[in-house]
Short mmCIF file of C-alpha atoms and ligand atoms in Angstrom, two decimals:
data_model
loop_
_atom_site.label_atom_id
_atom_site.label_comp_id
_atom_site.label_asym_id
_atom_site.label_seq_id
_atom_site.Cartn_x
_atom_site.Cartn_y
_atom_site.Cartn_z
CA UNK O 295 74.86 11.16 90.21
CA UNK O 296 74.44 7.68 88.84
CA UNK O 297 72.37 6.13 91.54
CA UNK O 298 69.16 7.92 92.57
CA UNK O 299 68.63 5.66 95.65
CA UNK O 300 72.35 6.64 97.14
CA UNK O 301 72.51 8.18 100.29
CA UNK O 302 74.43 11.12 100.48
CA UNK O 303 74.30 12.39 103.74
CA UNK O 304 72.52 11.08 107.21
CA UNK O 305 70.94 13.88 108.83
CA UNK O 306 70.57 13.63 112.40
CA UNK O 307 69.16 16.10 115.76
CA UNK O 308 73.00 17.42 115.62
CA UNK O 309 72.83 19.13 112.19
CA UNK O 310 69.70 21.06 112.76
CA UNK O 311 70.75 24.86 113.25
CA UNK O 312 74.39 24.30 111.60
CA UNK O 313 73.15 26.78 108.66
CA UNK O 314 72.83 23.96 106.48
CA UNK O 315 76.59 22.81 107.12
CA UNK O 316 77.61 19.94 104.83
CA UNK O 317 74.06 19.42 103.30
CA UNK O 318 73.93 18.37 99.47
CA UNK O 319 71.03 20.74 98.50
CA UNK O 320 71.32 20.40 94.91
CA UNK O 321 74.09 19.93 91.98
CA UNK O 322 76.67 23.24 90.80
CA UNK O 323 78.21 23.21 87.25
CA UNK O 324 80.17 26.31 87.46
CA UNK O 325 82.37 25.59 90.57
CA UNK O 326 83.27 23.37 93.34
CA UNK O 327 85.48 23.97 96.53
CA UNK O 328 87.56 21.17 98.02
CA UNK O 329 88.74 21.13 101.54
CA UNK O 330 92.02 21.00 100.69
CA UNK O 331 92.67 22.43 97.18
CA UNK O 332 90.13 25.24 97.58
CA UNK O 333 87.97 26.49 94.05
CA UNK O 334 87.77 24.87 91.15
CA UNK O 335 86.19 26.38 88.02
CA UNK O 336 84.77 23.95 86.23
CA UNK O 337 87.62 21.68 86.69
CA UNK O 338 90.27 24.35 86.42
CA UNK O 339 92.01 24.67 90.17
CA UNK O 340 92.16 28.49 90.24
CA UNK O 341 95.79 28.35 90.16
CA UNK O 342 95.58 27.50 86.38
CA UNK O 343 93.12 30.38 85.52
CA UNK O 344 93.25 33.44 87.86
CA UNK O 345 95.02 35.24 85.06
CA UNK O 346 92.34 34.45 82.28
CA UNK O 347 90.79 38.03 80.99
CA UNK O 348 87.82 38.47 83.71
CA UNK O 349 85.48 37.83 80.55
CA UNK O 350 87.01 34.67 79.48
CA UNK O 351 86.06 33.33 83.22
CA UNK O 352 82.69 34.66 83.09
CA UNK O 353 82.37 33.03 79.46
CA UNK O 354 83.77 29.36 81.40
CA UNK O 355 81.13 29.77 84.16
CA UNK O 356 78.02 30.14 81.51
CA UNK O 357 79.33 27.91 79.15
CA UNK O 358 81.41 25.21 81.06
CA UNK O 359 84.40 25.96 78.70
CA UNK O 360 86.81 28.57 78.19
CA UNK O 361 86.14 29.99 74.68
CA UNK O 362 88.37 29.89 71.59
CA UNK O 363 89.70 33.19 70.49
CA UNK O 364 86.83 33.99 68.31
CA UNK O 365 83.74 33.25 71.05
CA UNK O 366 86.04 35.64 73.36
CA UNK O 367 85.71 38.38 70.99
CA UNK O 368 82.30 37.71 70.00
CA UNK O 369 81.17 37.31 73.88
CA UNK O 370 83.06 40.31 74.51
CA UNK O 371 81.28 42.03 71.69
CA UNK O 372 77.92 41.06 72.68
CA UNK O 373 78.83 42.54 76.40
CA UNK O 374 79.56 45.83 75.13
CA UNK O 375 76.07 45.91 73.07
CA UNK O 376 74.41 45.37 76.59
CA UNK O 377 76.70 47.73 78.49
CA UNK O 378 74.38 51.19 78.20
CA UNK O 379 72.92 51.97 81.53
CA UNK O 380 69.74 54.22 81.83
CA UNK O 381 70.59 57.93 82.91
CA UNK O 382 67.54 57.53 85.01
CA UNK O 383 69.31 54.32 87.30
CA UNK O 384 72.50 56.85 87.64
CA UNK O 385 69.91 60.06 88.22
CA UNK O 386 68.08 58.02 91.27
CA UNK O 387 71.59 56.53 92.70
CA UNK O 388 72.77 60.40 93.11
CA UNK O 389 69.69 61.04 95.42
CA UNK O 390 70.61 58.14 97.63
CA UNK O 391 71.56 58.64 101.40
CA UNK O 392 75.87 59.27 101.56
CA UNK O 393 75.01 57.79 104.54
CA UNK O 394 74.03 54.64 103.01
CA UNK O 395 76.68 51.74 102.91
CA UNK O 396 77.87 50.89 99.55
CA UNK O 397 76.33 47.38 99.66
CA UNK O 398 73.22 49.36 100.12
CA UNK O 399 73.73 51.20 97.50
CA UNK O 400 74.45 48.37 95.31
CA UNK O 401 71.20 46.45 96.49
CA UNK O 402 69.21 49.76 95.60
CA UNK O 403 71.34 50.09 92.08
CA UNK O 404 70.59 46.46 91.22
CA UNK O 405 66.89 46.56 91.51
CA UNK O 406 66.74 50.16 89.69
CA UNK O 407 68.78 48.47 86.59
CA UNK O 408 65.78 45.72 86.44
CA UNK O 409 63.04 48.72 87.20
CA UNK O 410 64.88 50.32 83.56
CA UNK O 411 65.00 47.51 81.41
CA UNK O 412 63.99 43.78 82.40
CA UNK O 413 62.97 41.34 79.70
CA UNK O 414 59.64 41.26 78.98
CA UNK O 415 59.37 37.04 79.69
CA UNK O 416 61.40 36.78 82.60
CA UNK O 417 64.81 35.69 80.39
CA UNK O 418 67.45 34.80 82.81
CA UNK O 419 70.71 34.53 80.63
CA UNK O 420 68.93 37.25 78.92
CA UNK O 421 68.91 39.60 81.77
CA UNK O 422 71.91 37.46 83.46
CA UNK O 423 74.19 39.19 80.74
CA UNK O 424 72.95 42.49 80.65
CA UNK O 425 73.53 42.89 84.62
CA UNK O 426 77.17 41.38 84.11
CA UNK O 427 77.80 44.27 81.27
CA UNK O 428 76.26 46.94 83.33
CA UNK O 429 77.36 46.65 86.85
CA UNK O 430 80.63 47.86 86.37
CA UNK O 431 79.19 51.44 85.41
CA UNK O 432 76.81 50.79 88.50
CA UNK O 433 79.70 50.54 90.74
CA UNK O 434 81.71 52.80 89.80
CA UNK O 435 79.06 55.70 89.95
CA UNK O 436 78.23 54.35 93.06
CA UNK O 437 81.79 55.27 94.03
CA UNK O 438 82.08 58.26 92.81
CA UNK O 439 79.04 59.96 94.07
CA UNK O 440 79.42 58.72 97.37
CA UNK O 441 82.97 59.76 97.43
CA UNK O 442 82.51 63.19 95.98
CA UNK O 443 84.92 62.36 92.84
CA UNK O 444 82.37 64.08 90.48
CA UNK O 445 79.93 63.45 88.65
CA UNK O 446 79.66 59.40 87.00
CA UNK O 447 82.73 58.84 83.90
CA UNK O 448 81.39 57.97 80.45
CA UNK O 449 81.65 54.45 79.80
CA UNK O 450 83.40 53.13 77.23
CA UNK O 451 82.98 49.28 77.34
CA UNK O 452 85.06 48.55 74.45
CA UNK O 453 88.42 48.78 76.68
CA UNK O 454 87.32 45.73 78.60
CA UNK O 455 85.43 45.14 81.63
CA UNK O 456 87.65 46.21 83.99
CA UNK O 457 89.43 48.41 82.03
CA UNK O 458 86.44 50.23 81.82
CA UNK O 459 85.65 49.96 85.35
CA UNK O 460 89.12 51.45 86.13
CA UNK O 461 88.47 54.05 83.86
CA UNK O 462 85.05 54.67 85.41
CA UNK O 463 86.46 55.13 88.75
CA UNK O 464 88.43 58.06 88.22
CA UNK O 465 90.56 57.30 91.34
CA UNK O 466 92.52 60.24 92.50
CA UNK O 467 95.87 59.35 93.00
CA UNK O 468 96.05 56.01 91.64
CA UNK O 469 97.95 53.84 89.18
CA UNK O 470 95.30 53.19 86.50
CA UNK O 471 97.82 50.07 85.23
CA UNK O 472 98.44 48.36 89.05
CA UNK O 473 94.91 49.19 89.61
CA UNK O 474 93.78 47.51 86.43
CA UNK O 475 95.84 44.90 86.97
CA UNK O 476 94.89 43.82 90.51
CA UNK O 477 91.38 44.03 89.65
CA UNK O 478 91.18 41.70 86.88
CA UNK O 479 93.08 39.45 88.85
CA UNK O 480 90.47 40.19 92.20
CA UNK O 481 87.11 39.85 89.87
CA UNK O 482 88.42 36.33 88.90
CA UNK O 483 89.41 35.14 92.28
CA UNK O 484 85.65 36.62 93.69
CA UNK O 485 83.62 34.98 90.45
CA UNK O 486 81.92 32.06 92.49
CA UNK O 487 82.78 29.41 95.10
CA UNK O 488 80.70 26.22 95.01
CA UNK O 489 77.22 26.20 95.18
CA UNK O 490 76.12 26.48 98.86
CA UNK O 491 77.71 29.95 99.79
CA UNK O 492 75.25 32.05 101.18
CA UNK O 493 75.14 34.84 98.42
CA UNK O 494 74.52 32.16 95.94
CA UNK O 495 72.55 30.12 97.61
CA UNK O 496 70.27 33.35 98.60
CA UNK O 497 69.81 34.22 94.73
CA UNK O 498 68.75 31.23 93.72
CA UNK O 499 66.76 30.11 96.06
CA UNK O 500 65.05 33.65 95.25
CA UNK O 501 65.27 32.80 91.86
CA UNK O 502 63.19 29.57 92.66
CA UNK O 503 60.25 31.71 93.16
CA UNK O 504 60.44 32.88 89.49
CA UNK O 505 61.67 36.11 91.11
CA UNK O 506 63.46 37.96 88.07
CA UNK O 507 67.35 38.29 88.06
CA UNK O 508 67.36 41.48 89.17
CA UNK O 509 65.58 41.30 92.04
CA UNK O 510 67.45 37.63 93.03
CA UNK O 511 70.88 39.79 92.73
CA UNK O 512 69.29 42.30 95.22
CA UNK O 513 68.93 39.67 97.55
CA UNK O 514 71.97 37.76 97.28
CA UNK O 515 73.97 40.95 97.51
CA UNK O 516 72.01 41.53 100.91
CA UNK O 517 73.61 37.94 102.13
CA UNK O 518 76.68 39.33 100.66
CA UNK O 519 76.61 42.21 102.70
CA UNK O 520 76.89 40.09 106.08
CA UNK O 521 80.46 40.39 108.07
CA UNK O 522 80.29 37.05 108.25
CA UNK O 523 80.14 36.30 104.51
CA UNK O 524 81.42 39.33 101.79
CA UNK O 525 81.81 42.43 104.13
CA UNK O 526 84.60 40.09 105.80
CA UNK O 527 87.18 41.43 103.37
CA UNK O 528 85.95 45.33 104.93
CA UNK O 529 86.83 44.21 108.38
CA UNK O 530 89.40 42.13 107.77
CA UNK O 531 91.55 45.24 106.53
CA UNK O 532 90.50 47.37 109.17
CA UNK O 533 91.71 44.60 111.69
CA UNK O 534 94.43 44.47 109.85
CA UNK O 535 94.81 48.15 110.25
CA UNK O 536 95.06 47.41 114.10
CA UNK O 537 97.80 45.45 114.49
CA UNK O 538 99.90 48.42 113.86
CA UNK O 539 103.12 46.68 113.21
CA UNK O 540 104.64 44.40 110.43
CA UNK O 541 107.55 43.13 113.13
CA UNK O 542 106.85 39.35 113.11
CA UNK O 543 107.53 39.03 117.21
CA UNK O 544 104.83 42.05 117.66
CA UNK O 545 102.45 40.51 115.26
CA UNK O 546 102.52 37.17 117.54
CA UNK O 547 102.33 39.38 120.98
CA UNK O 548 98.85 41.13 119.13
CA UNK O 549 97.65 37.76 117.85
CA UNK O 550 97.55 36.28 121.43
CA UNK O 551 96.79 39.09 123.03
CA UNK O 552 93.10 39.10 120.43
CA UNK O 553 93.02 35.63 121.53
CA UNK O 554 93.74 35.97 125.09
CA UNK O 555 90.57 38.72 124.94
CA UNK O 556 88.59 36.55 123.10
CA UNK O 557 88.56 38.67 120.24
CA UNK O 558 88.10 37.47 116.55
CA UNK O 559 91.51 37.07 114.05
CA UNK O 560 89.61 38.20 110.95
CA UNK O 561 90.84 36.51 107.59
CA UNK O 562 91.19 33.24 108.88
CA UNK O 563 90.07 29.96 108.69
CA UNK O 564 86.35 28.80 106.51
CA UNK O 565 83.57 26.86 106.70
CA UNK O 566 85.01 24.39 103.87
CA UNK O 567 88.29 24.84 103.31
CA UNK O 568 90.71 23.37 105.28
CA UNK O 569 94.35 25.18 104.19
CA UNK O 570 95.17 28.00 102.39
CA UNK O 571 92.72 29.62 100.20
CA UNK O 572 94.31 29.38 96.92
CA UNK O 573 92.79 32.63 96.05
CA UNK O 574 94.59 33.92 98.96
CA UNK O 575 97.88 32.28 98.08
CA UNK O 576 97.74 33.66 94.57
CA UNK O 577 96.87 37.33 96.01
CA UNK O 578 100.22 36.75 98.23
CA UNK O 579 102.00 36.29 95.17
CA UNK O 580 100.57 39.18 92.74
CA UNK O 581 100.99 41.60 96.32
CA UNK O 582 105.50 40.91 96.15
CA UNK O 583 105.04 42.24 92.53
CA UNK O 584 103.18 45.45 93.16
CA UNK O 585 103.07 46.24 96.62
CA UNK O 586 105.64 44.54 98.16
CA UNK O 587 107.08 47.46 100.31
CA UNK O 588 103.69 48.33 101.67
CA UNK O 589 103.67 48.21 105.60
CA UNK O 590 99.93 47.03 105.12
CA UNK O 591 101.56 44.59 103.07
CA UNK O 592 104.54 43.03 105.24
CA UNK O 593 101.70 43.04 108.52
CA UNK O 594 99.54 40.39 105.68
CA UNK O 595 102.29 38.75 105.12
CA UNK O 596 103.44 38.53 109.04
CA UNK O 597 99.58 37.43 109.81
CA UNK O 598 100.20 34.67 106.99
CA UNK O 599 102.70 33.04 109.25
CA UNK O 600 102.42 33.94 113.12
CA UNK O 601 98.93 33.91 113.28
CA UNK O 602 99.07 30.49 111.47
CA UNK O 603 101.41 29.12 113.81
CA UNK O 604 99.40 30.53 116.93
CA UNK O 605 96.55 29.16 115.61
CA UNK O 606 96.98 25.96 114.95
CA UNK O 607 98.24 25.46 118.92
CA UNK O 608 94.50 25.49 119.21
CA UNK O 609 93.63 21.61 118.52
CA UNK O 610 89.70 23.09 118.90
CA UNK O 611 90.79 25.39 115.46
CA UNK O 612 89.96 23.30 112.26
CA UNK O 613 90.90 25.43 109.84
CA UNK O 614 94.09 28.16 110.80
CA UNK O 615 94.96 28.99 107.49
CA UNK O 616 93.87 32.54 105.90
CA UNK O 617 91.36 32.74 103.50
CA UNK O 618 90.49 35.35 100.80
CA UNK O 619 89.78 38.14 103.02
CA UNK O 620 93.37 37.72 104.43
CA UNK O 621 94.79 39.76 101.67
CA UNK O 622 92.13 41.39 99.38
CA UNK O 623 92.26 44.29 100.88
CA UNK O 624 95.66 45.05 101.71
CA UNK O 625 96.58 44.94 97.65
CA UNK O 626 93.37 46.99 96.90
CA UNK O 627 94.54 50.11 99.46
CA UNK O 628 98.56 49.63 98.02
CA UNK O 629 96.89 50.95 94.90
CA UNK O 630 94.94 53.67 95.47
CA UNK O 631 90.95 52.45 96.98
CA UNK O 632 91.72 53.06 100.51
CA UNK O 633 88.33 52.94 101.39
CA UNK O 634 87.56 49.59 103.06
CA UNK O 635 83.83 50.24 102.96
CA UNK O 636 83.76 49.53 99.48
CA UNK O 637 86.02 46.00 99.31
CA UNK O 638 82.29 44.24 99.33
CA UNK O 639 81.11 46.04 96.70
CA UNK O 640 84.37 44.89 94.39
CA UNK O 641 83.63 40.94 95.57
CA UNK O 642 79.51 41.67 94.49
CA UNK O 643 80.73 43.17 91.13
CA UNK O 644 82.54 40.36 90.47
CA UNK O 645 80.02 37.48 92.61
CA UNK O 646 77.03 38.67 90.95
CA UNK O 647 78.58 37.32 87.50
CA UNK O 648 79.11 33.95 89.54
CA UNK O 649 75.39 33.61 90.57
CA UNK O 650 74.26 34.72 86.99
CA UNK O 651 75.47 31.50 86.13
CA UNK O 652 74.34 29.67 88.50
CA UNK O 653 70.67 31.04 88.75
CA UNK O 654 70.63 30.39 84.71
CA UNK O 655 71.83 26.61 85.51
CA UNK O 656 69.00 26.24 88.05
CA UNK O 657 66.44 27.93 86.12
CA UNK O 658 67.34 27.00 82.92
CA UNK O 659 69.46 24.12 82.52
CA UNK O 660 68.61 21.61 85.24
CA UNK O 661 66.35 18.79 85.16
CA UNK O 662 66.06 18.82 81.52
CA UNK O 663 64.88 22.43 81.31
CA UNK O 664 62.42 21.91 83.55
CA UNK O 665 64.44 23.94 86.30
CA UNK O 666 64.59 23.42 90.19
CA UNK O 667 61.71 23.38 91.74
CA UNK O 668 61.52 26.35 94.48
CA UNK O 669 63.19 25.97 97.68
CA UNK O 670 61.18 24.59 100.48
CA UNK O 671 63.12 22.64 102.94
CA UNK O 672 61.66 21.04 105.69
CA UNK O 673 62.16 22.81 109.70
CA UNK O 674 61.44 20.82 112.51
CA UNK O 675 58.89 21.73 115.12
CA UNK O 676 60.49 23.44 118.38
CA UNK O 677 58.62 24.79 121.58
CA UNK O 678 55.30 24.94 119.99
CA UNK O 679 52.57 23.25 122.27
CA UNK O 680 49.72 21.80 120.58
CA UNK O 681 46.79 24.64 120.89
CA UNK O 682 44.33 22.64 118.00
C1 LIG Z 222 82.90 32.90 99.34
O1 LIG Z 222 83.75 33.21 98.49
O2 LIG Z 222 81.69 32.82 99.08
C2 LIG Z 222 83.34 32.73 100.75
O3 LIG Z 222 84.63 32.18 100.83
C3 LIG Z 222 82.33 32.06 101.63
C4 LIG Z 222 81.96 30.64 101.32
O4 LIG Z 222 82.50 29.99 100.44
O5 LIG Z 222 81.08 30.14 102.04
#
């Protein structure tokens, strides 16, 4: 950003109702996406640091480093002082509607935690961190009263993040060390992806209005929610669940057949990237290690490469490689949360630690503390006679 005067991008009649596609908006410090090598964090291709403890990548997107051995400890410290959630957040949650979708619930859940105990000056790291140390007892009571596991598990945040999340859960049937394990690895992956996705563009353009965290997460969760942005990874297994066969042949015949019927092929392709999600390719990998027998698994991995190869006969298709979605799901049914209506509430537990960050940046950090100003872009008139 050395010369003020550069043009970055000429906007003509062509980009208006693209959704913003390719427009610099603003600057990102936590993350950046590149066509080819997919998300960075802070420098670091995810390939170097998907195995990072989950708080050691939350610590990198705050603080633009990954911390020593002693800030670790002391940042994980300082999230277990903030990890107490108010009975009264977990009392109103049980009253919700089962009928409610998770993301709903979440939405609800996030507002209620600012409704119980938001700073008193509007402190955005302030109430930034205490969301990131709470959620995971949100979520997990949101799972298990909407599931009928019982009543909410006592946290105990000193096991970790995620280990406490695990241990919140409760899952019937599952196994506590392959689910611990893929979810460290899955609240990494989900942590942020460049600035201009539309969860994190929603919160802080909410933000802008000197909106309070809280109420900003609400809102970017509610972009989250969309099946075209976070509740992806829900359909995605459910499609997924369709194809009904992990025989390479039969995967091709289903793939064209979708096709043929003009019918979506969920999981692939993106609006930036332009190969394989590395977040993807590294979920590929950790899947051969713990649920490499899974018939869920082997259709994934069948997808990876016939529906690849179908797709890129298509010279209209920019991007035929899978994405995140591709995969999530199938690891997080091998071991044990066969739900799919709750995959987007995983990717907001771990995305609203990704905003944090970012909304701090924008609110705190940028323009010498002086913050971005609030969103107000410019729309162009359309179909509107002049009545004056
Ligand atoms: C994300 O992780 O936010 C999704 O891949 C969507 C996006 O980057 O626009």
């Amino acid at each position: 950003m050395s010369d003020s005067n550069e043009v970055l991008f000429e906007i003509t009649q062509a980009h208006l109702n693209t959704g913003l596609r390719g427009f610099p908006v603003g600057t990102v410090r936590t993350s950046f996406v590149s066509p080819d090598k997919g998300l960075h964090y802070v420098g670091y291709p995810v390939s170097k640091v998907w195995n990072v403890d989950p708080e050691a990548a939350v610590y990198l997107l705050l603080n633009k480093e990954l911390p020593t051995d002693e800030q670790l400890v002391a940042f994980k410290a300082e999230l277990v002082s903030r990890a107490q959630v108010s009975p009264a957040v977990l009392n109103t949650l049980a009253q919700l509607p089962k009928e409610g979708h998770p993301m709903e619930w979440l939405i609800v859940g996030l507002n209620l935690l600012g409704m119980t105990g938001k700073s008193a000056n509007n402190d955005y790291l302030e109430d930034g961190m205490n969301v990131i140390a709470k959620l995971p007892t949100l979520v997990a009571a949101i799972f298990r009263l909407r599931e009928g596991w019982g009543a909410p598990i006592a946290s105990q945040p000193e096991l970790g993040l995620i280990e406490n999340f695990v241990n919140m859960l409760g899952v019937p049937d599952a196994d506590p060390e392959k689910l611990t394990k893929l979810l460290r690895v899955f609240y990494v992956l989900h942590l942020d992806h460049g600035g201009g996705n539309l969860s994190t563009f929603t919160g802080k353009s909410v933000a802008s209005g000197l909106a309070d965290m809280y109420a900003s997460l609400g809102a970017s969760m509610a972009g989250l929610y969309g099946p075209r942005h976070g509740r992806a990874n829900q359909d995605c297994l459910n499609f997924l669940r369709k194809v009904g066969t992990n025989n390479k042949d039969e995967v091709e015949a289903f793939v064209r057949n979708e096709l043929a019927n003009k019918r979506l092929i969920f999981g692939f392709g993106h609006a930036v990237l332009r190969s394989e999600d590395p977040r993807a390719t590294i979920q590929y990998k950790l899947g051969e290690e713990i649920c490499g027998d899974d018939p869920l698994y082997k259709t994934a991995i069948a997808m990876r490469e016939r529906a690849v190869k179908v797709l890129k006969e298509n010279p209209k298709v920019s991007n035929p490689y899978p994405n995140v979605d591709a995969i999530s799901g199938t690891l997080l049914q091998a071991v044990g949360l066969a739900n799919s209506d709750y995959y987007t509430v995983l990717f907001g537990l771990s995305r609203c630690s990704g905003i944090v960050a970012q909304i701090v940046d924008e609110r705190v950090n940028f323009r010498n503390g002086k913050g971005v100003a609030i969103y107000r872009c410019k729309y162009i008139t359309e179909n509107q006679p002049n009545r004056d």
